[in-house]
Short mmCIF file of C-alpha atoms in Angstrom, two decimals:
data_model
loop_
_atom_site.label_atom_id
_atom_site.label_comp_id
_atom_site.label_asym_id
_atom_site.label_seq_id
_atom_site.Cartn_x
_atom_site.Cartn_y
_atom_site.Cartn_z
CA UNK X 198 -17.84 3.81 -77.22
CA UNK X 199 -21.36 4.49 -75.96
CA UNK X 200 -22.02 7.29 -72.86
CA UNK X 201 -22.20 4.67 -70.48
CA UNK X 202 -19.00 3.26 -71.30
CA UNK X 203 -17.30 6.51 -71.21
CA UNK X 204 -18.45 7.62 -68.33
CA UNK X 205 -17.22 4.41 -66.67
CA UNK X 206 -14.16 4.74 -68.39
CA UNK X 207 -13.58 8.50 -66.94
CA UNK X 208 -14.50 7.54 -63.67
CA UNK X 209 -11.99 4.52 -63.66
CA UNK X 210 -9.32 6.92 -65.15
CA UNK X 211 -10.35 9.93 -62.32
CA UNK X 212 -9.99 7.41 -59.29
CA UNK X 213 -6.19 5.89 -60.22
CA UNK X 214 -5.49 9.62 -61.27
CA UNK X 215 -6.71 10.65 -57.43
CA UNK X 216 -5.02 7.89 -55.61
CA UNK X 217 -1.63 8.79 -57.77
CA UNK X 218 -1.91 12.14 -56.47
CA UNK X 219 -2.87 11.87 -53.30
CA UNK X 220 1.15 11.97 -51.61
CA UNK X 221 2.28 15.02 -53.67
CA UNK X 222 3.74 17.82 -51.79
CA UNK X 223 2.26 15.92 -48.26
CA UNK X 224 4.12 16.29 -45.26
CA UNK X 225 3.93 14.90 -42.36
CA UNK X 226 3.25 16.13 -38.98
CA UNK X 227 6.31 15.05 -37.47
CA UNK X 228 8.45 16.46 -40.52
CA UNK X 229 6.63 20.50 -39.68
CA UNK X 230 8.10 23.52 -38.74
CA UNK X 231 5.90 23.62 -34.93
CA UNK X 232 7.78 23.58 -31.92
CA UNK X 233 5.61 20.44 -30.21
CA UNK X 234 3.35 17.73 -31.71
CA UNK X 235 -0.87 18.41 -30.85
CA UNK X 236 -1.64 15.72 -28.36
CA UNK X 237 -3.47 12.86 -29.66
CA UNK X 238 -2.44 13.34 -33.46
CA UNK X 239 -0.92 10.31 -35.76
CA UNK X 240 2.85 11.90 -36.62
CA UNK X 241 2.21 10.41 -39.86
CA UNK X 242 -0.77 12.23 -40.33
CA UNK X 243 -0.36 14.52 -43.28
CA UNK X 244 -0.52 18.57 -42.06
CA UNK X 245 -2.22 20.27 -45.41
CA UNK X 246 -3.39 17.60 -47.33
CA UNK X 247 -5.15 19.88 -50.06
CA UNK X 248 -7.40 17.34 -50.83
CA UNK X 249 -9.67 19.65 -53.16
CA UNK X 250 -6.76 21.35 -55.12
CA UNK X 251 -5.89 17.87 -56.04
CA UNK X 252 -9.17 17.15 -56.47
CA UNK X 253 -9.36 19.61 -59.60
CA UNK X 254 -6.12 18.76 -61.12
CA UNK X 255 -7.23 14.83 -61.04
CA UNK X 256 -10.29 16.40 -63.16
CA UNK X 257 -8.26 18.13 -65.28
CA UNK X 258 -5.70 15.71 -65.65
CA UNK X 259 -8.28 12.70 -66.19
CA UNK X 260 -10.32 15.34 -68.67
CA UNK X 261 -7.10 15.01 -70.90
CA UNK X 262 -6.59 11.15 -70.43
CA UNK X 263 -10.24 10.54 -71.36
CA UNK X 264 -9.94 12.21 -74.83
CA UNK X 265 -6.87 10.47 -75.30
CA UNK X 266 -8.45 6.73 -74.81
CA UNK X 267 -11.29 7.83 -76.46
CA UNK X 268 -9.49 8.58 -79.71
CA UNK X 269 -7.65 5.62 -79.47
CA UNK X 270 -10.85 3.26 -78.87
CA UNK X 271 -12.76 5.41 -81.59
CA UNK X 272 -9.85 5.36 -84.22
CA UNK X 273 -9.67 1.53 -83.90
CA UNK X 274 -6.11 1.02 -82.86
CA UNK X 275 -6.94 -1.27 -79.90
CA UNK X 276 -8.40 -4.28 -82.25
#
């Protein structure tokens, strides 16, 4: 596999990674502790999305994924 290849490879792997993690541990505004719903917000709008912190664990986790397919691809056992 040549750099270009990899790096679309990672990026592939990073954006199903992201989109996998994207509901974890999301709750919704209508399912919080507050007393009364902020006029004008979506009750399905998600309260702490956390969108960086799963941001680094997509890295992380697509980091590891990477090596794994590149092994694989380099070691010939997709043919």
């Amino acid at each position: 596999m040549n750099w270009t290849g990899g790096i679309v490879v990672y990026v592939i792997i990073w954006w199903c990674v992201f989109f996998a993690m994207l509901p974890i541990g999301v709750k919704g505004v209508w399912e919080g502790d507050a007393d009364g719903e902020a006029d004008g917000v979506e009750p399905g709008a998600p309260q702490k999305p956390e969108v960086l912190k799963k941001m680094w664990w997509t890295t992380a986790a697509s980091a590891v994924l990477w090596i794994i397919v590149y092994i694989v691809i380099e070691a010939g056992l997709l043919g």
